[in-house]
Coordinates of C-alpha atoms and ligand atoms in Angstrom, one line a residue:
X1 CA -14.4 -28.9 -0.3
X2 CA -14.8 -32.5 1.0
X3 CA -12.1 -33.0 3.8
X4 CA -10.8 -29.5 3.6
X5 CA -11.7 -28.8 7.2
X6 CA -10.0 -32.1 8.8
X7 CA -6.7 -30.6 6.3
X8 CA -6.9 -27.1 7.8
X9 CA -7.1 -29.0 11.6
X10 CA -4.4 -31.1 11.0
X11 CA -2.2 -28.3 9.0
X12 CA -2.9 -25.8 12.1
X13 CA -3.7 -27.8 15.0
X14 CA -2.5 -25.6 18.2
X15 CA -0.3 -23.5 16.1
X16 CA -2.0 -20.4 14.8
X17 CA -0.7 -19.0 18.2
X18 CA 3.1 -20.0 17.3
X19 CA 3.0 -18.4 13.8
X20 CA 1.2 -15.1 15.4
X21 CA 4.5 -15.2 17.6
X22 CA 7.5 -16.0 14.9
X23 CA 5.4 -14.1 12.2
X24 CA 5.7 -17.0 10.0
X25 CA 3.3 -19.9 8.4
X26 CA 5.7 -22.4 7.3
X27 CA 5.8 -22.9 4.1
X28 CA 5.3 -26.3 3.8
X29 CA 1.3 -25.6 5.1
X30 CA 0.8 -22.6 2.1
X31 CA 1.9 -24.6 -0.6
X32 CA 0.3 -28.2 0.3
X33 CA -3.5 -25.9 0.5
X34 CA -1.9 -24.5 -2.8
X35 CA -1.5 -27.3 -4.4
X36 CA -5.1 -28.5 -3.3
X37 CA -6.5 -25.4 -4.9
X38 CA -7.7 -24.6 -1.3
X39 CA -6.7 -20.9 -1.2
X40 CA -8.7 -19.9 -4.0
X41 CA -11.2 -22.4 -4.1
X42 CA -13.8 -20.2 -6.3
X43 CA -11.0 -21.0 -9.6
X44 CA -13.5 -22.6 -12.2
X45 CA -12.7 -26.9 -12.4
X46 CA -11.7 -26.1 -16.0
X47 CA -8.9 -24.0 -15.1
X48 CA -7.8 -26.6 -12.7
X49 CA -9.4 -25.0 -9.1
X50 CA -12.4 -26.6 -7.2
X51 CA -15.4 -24.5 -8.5
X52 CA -16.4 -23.5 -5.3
X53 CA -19.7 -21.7 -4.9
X54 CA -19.1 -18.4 -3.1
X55 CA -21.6 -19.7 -0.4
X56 CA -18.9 -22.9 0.1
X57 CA -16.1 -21.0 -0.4
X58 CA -17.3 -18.5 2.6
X59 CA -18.2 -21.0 4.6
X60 CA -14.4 -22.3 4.4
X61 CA -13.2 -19.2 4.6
X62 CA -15.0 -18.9 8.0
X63 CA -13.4 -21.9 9.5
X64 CA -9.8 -21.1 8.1
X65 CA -10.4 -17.4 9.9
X66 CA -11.9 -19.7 12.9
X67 CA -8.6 -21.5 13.4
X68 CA -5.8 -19.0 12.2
X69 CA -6.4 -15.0 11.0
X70 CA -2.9 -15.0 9.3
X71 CA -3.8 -18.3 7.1
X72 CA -7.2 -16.5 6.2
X73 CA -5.4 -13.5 5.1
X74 CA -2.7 -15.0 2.5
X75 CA -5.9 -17.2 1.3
X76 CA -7.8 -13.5 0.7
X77 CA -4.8 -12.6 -1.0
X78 CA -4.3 -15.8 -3.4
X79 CA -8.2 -15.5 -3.7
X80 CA -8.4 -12.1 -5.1
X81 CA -5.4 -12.6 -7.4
X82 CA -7.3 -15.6 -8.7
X83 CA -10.5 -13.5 -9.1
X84 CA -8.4 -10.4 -10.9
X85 CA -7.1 -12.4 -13.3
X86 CA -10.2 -14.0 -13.7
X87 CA -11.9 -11.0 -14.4
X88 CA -9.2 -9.2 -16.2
X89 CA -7.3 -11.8 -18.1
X90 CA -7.8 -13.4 -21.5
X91 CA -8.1 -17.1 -22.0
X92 CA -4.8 -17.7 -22.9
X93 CA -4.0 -15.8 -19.1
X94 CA -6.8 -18.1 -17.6
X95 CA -4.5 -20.9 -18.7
X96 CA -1.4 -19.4 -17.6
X97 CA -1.7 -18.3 -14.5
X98 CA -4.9 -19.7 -13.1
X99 CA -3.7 -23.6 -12.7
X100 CA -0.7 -22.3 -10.8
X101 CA -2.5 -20.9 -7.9
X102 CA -4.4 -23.6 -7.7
X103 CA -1.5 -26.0 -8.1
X104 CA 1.1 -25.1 -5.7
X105 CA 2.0 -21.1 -6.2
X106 CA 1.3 -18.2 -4.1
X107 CA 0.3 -14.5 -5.3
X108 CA -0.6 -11.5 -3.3
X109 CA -2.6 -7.8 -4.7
X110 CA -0.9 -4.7 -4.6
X111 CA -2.9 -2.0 -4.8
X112 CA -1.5 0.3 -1.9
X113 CA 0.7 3.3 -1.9
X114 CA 2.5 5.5 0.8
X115 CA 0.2 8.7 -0.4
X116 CA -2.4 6.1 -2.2
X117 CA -4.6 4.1 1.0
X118 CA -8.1 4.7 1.1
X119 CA -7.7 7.0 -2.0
X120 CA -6.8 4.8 -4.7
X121 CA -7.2 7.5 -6.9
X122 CA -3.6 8.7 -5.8
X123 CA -2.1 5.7 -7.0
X124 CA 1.5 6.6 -8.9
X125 CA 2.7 3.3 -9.7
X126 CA 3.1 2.8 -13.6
X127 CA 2.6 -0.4 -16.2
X128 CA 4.3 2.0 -19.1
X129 CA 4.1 -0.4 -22.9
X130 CA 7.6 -0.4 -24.8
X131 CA 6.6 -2.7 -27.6
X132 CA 6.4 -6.0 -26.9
X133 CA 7.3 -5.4 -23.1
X134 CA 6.0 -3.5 -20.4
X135 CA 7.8 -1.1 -18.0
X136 CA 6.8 -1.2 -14.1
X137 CA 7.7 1.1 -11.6
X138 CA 6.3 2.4 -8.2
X139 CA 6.2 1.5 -4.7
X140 CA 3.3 -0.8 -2.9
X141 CA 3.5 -0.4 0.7
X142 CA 1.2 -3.1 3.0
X143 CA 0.6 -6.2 0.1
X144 CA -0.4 -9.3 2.3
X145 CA 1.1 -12.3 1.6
X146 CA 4.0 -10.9 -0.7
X147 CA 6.7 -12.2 1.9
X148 CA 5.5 -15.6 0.7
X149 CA 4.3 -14.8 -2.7
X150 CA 5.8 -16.3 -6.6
X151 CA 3.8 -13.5 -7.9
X152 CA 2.0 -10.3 -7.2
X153 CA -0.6 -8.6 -9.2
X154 CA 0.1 -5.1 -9.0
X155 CA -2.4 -2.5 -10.4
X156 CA -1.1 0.7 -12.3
X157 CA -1.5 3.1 -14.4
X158 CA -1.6 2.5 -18.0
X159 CA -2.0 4.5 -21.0
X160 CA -5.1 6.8 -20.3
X161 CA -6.9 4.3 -17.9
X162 CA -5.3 1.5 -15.3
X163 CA -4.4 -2.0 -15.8
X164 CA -2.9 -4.9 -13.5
X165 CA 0.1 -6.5 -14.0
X166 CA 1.1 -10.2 -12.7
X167 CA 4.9 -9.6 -11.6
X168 CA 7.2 -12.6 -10.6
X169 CA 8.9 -11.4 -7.5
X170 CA 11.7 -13.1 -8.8
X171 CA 11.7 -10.5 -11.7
X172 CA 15.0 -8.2 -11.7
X173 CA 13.6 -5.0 -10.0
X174 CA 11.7 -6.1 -7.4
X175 CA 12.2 -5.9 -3.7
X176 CA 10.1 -7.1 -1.3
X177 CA 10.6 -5.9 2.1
X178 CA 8.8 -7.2 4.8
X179 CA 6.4 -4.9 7.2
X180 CA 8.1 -5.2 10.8
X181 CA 6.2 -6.1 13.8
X182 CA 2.4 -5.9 12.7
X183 CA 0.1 -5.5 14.9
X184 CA -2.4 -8.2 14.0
X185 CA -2.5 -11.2 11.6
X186 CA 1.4 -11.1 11.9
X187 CA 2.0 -14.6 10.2
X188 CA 0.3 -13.2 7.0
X189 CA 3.3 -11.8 5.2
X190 CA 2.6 -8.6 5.4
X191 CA 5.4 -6.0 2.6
X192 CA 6.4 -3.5 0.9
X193 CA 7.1 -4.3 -2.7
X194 CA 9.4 -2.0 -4.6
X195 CA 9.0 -2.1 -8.6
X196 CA 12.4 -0.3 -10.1
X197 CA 12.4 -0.4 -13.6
X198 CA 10.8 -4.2 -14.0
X199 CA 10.3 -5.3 -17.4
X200 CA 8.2 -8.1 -18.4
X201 CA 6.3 -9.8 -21.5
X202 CA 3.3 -7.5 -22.1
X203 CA 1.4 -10.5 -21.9
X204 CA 1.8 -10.2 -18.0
X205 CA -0.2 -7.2 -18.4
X206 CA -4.3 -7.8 -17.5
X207 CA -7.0 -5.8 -18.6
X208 CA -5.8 -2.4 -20.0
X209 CA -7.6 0.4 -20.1
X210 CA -9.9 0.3 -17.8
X211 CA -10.8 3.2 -15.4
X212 CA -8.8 2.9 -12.7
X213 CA -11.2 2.6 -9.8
X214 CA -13.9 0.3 -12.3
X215 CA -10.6 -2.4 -11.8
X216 CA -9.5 -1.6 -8.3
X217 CA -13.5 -1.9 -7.4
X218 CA -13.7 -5.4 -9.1
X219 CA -10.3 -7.0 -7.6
X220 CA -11.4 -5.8 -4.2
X221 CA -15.1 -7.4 -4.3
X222 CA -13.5 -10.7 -3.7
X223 CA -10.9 -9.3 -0.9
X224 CA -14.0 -7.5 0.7
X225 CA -16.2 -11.3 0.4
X226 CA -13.2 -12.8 1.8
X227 CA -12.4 -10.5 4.5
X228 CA -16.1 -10.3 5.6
X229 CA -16.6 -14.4 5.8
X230 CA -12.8 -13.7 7.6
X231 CA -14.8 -12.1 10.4
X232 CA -17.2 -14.5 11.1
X233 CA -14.5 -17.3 11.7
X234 CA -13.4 -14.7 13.9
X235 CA -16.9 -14.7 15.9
X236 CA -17.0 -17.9 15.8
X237 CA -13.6 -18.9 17.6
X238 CA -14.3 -15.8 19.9
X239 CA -18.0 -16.9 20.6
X240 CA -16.7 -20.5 21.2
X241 CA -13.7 -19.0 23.9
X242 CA -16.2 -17.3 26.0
X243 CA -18.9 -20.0 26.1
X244 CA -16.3 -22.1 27.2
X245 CA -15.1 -20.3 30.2
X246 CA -18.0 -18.6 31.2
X247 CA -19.8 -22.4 31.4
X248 CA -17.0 -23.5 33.7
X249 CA -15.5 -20.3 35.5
X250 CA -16.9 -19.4 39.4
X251 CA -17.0 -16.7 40.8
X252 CA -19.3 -15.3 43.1
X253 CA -20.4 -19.0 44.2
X254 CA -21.9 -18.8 40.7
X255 CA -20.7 -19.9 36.9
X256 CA -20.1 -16.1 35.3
X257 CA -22.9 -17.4 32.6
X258 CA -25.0 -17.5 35.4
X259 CA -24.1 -13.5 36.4
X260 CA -26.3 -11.9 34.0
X261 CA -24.0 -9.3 32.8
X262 CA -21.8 -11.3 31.8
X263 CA -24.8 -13.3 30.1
X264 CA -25.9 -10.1 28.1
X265 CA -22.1 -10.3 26.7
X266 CA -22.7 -13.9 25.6
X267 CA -26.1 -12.7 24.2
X268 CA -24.4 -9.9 22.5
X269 CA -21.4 -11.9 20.6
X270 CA -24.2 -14.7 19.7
X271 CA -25.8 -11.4 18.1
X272 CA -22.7 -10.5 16.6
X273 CA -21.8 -14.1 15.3
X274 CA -25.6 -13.8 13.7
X275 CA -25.4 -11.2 12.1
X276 CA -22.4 -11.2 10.3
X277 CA -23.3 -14.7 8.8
X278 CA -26.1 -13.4 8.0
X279 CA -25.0 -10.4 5.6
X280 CA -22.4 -13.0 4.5
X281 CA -24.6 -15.9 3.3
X282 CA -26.9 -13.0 1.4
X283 CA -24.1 -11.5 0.0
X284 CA -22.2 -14.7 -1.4
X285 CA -26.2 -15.8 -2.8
X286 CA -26.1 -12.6 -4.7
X287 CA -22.5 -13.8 -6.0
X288 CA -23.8 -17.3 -6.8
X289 CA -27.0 -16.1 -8.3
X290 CA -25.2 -13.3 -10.5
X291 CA -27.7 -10.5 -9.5
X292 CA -26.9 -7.1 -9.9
X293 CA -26.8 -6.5 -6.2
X294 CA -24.0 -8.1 -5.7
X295 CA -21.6 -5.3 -5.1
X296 CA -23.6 -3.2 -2.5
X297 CA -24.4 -6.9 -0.8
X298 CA -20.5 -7.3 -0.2
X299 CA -19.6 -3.7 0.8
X300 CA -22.6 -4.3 3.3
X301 CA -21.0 -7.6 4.4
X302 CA -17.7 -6.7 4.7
X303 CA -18.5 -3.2 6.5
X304 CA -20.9 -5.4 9.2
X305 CA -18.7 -8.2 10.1
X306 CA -15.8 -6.2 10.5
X307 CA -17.6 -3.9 12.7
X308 CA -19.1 -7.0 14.5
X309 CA -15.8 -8.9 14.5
X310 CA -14.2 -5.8 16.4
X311 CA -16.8 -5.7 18.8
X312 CA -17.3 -9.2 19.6
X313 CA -13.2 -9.9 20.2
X314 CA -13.4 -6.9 22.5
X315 CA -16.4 -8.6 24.2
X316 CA -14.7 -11.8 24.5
X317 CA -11.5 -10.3 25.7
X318 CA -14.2 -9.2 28.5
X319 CA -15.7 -12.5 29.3
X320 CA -12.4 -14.3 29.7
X321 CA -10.7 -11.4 31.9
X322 CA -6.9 -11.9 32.4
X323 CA -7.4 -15.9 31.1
X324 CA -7.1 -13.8 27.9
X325 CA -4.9 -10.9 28.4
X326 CA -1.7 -13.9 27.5
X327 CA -0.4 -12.9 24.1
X328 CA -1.1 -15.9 21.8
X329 CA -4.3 -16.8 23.7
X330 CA -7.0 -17.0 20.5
X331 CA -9.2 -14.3 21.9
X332 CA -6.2 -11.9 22.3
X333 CA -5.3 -12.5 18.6
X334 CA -8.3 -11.9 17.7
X335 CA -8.9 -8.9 19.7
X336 CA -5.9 -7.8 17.5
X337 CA -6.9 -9.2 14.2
X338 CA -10.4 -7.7 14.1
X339 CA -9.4 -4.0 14.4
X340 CA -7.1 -4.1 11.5
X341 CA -10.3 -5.6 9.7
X342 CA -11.7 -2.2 10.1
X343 CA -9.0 -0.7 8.1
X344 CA -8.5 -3.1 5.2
X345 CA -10.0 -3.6 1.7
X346 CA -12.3 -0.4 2.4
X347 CA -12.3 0.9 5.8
X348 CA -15.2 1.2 7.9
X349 CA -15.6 4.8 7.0
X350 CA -15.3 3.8 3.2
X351 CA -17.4 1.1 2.7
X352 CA -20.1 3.4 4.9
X353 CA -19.5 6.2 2.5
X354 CA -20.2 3.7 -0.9
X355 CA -23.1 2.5 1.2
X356 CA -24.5 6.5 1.9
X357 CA -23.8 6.8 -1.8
X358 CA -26.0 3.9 -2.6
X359 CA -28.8 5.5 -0.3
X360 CA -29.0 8.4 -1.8
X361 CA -29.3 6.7 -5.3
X362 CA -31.8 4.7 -4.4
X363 CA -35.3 4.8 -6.1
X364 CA -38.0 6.2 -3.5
Ligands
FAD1 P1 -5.8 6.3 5.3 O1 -6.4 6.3 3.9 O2 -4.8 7.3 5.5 O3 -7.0 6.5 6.3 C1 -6.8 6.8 7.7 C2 -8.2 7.0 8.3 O4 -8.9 8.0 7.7 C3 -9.1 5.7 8.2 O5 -9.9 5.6 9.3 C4 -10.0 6.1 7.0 O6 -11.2 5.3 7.0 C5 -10.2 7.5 7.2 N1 -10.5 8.2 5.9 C6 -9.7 8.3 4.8 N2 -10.4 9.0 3.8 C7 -11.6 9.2 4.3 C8 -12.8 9.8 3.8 N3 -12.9 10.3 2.6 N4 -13.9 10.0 4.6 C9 -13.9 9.5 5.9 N5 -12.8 8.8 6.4 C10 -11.7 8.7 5.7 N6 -3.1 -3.0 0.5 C11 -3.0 -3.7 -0.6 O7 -2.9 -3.1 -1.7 N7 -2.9 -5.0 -0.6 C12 -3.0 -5.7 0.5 O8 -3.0 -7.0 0.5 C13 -3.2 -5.0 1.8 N8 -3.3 -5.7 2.9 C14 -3.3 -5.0 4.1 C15 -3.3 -5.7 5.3 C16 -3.3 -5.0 6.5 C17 -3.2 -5.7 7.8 C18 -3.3 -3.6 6.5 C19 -3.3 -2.8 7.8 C20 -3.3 -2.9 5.3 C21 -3.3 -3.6 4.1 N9 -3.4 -2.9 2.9 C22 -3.2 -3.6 1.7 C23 -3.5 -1.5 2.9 C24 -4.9 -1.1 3.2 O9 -5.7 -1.3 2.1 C25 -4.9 0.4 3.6 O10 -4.3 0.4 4.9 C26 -6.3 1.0 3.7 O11 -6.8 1.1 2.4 C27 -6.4 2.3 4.4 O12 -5.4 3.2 3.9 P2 -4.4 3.9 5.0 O13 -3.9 2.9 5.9 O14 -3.4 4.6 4.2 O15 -5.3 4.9 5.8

């Protein structure tokens, strides 16, 4: 990832804040990481990606969150549709698809549903075989990064079990509708993807089989790694912010790092920052060193720096008064783009209730 971080400044420079407002990354910025296999760095070398470690690729991740929350998002979502088809796909679909996203493409996960959100379970959509071809119908409501994506991995039901599918949103059928006005990461291309009847190969079709939360559960461990290094960029910029101003902002004839509530703030979003990368680097160890653990270790990170990261923005917000209560000011997005942290790839209350379930399963 040699020079990744001077690409990211020049890509971005002072325009995460412009995007947030016209709801847009230009395109010209997705597809030149793209092509530098940057948004799914973790793609093995011989399937033409980087080979990232999952420590590296966090790291990266962190400073792509640091700089723009939207950007960090459609890289989650290339990542995890890298990582799917990793998983799911046959060598021949390593081949296929894999050298794409790390050459220039752009895919989102859809796993959503009006009735299916935290419960998975209630998923409707269908990947129905018809000999050589496979039927796809259903509706996917929230996919990130489908405004921008070539393709979306959709996951269905299929047969007696589940399977994901990699659709071409140029496919007849599909519609792709973008989600108005969100209220954070709002450059990250947020949709609604309609599936009426599309018909494709059934070599598009991944996996097959499969229990349907055994596939949902391995596509979202990357979103969940990704989201949860996500968060510490998100500390980090927020951290940064409030040092700033509190080192240089009077009041009181004093600098407010001098007033010592507002120092317990600092001390607090330092703890915050901490902690998070914390979870984070043990979690992406356990994904480098293959251990068993690796699952639990990235619910655990993922629950904890969101939970940090919506904390911390609200304690910058704090430190920087009405300096950051200007929409576009990078604690304000963040404020905004930490909450709905809370709510994705396993909401707070999920992830705790896979952790409780973990508890209780532990040996004494
Ligand atoms: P609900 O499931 O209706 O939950 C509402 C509240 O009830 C939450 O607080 C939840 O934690 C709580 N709750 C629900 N069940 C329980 C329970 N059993 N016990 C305790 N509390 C419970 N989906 C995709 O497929 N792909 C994407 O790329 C994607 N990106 C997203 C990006 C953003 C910004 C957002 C907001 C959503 C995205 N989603 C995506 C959808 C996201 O995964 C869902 O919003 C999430 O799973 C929660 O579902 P829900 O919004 O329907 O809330």
């Amino acid at each position: 990832l040699a020079g990744a971080r001077d690409l990211v400044d020049d890509l971005v420079g002072d325009r995460a804040a412009e995007w947030d407002r016209t709801g847009l990354i230009p395109d010209d910025v997705l597809r030149t990481l793209s092509a530098r296999g940057l948004l799914c760095a973790g793609v093995p070398r011989a399937s033409g990606g980087l080979g990232a470690s999952s420590t590296a690729n966090g790291e990266f991740t962190a400073f792509v969150g640091s700089r723009c929350s939207s950007l960090r998002s459609v890289m989650t979502s290339q990542g995890m549709a890298a990582w799917t088809i990793q998983r799911l796909g046959s060598a021949r679909q390593h081949a296929e698809y894999l050298p794409k996203l790390a050459g220039g493409q752009l895919a989102a996960v859809a796993f959503s549903e009006p009735e299916a959100g935290s419960d998975l379970s209630a998923m409707t959509t269908t990947i129905e075989r018809d000999d050589d071809t496979v039927i796809v119908r259903g509706q996917k409501v929230w996919t990130t990064a489908a405004h921008y994506a070539d393709m979306v991995v959709v996951v269905g039901r299929h047969g007696s079990g589940a399977a994901a599918v990699v659709v071409p949103t140029s496919a007849p059928g599909v519609t792709v509708t973008r989600v108005a006005q969100p209220s954070g990461c709002r450059a990250a291309g947020h949709a609604d993807v309609r599936l009426d009847e599309v018909r494709l190969p059934a070599t598009a079709v991944l996996g097959g089989g499969q229990p349907l939360m055994l596939l949902v559960t391995t596509a979202l461990a990357y979103g969940r790694i990704s989201v949860a290094w996500g968060c510490v960029g998100i500390l980090r910029a927020c951290l940064d912010a409030a040092r700033g101003h509190a080192r240089t902002r009077t009041q009181f004839g004093k600098r407010l790092a001098e007033h010592q509530l507002v120092a317990r703030h600092l001390a607090n979003l330092l703890t915050s920052e901490q902690i998070a990368t914390r979870v984070c680097e043990h979690a992406s160890r356990c994904w480098d060193d293959g251990s068993p653990e690796m699952v639990v270790a990235t619910v655990l990170a993922k629950q904890v720096s969101a939970v940090q990261a919506a904390q911390g923005a609200a304690t910058a917000v704090q430190v920087l008064g009405s300096a950051a209560a200007h929409e576009g000011h990078v604690v304000e997005r963040a404020y905004r783009d930490a909450k709905l942290m809370e709510l994705i790839e396993g909401s707070t209350e999920i992830c705790q209730l896979i952790l409780a379930d973990h508890a209780v399963s532990m040996p004494a």
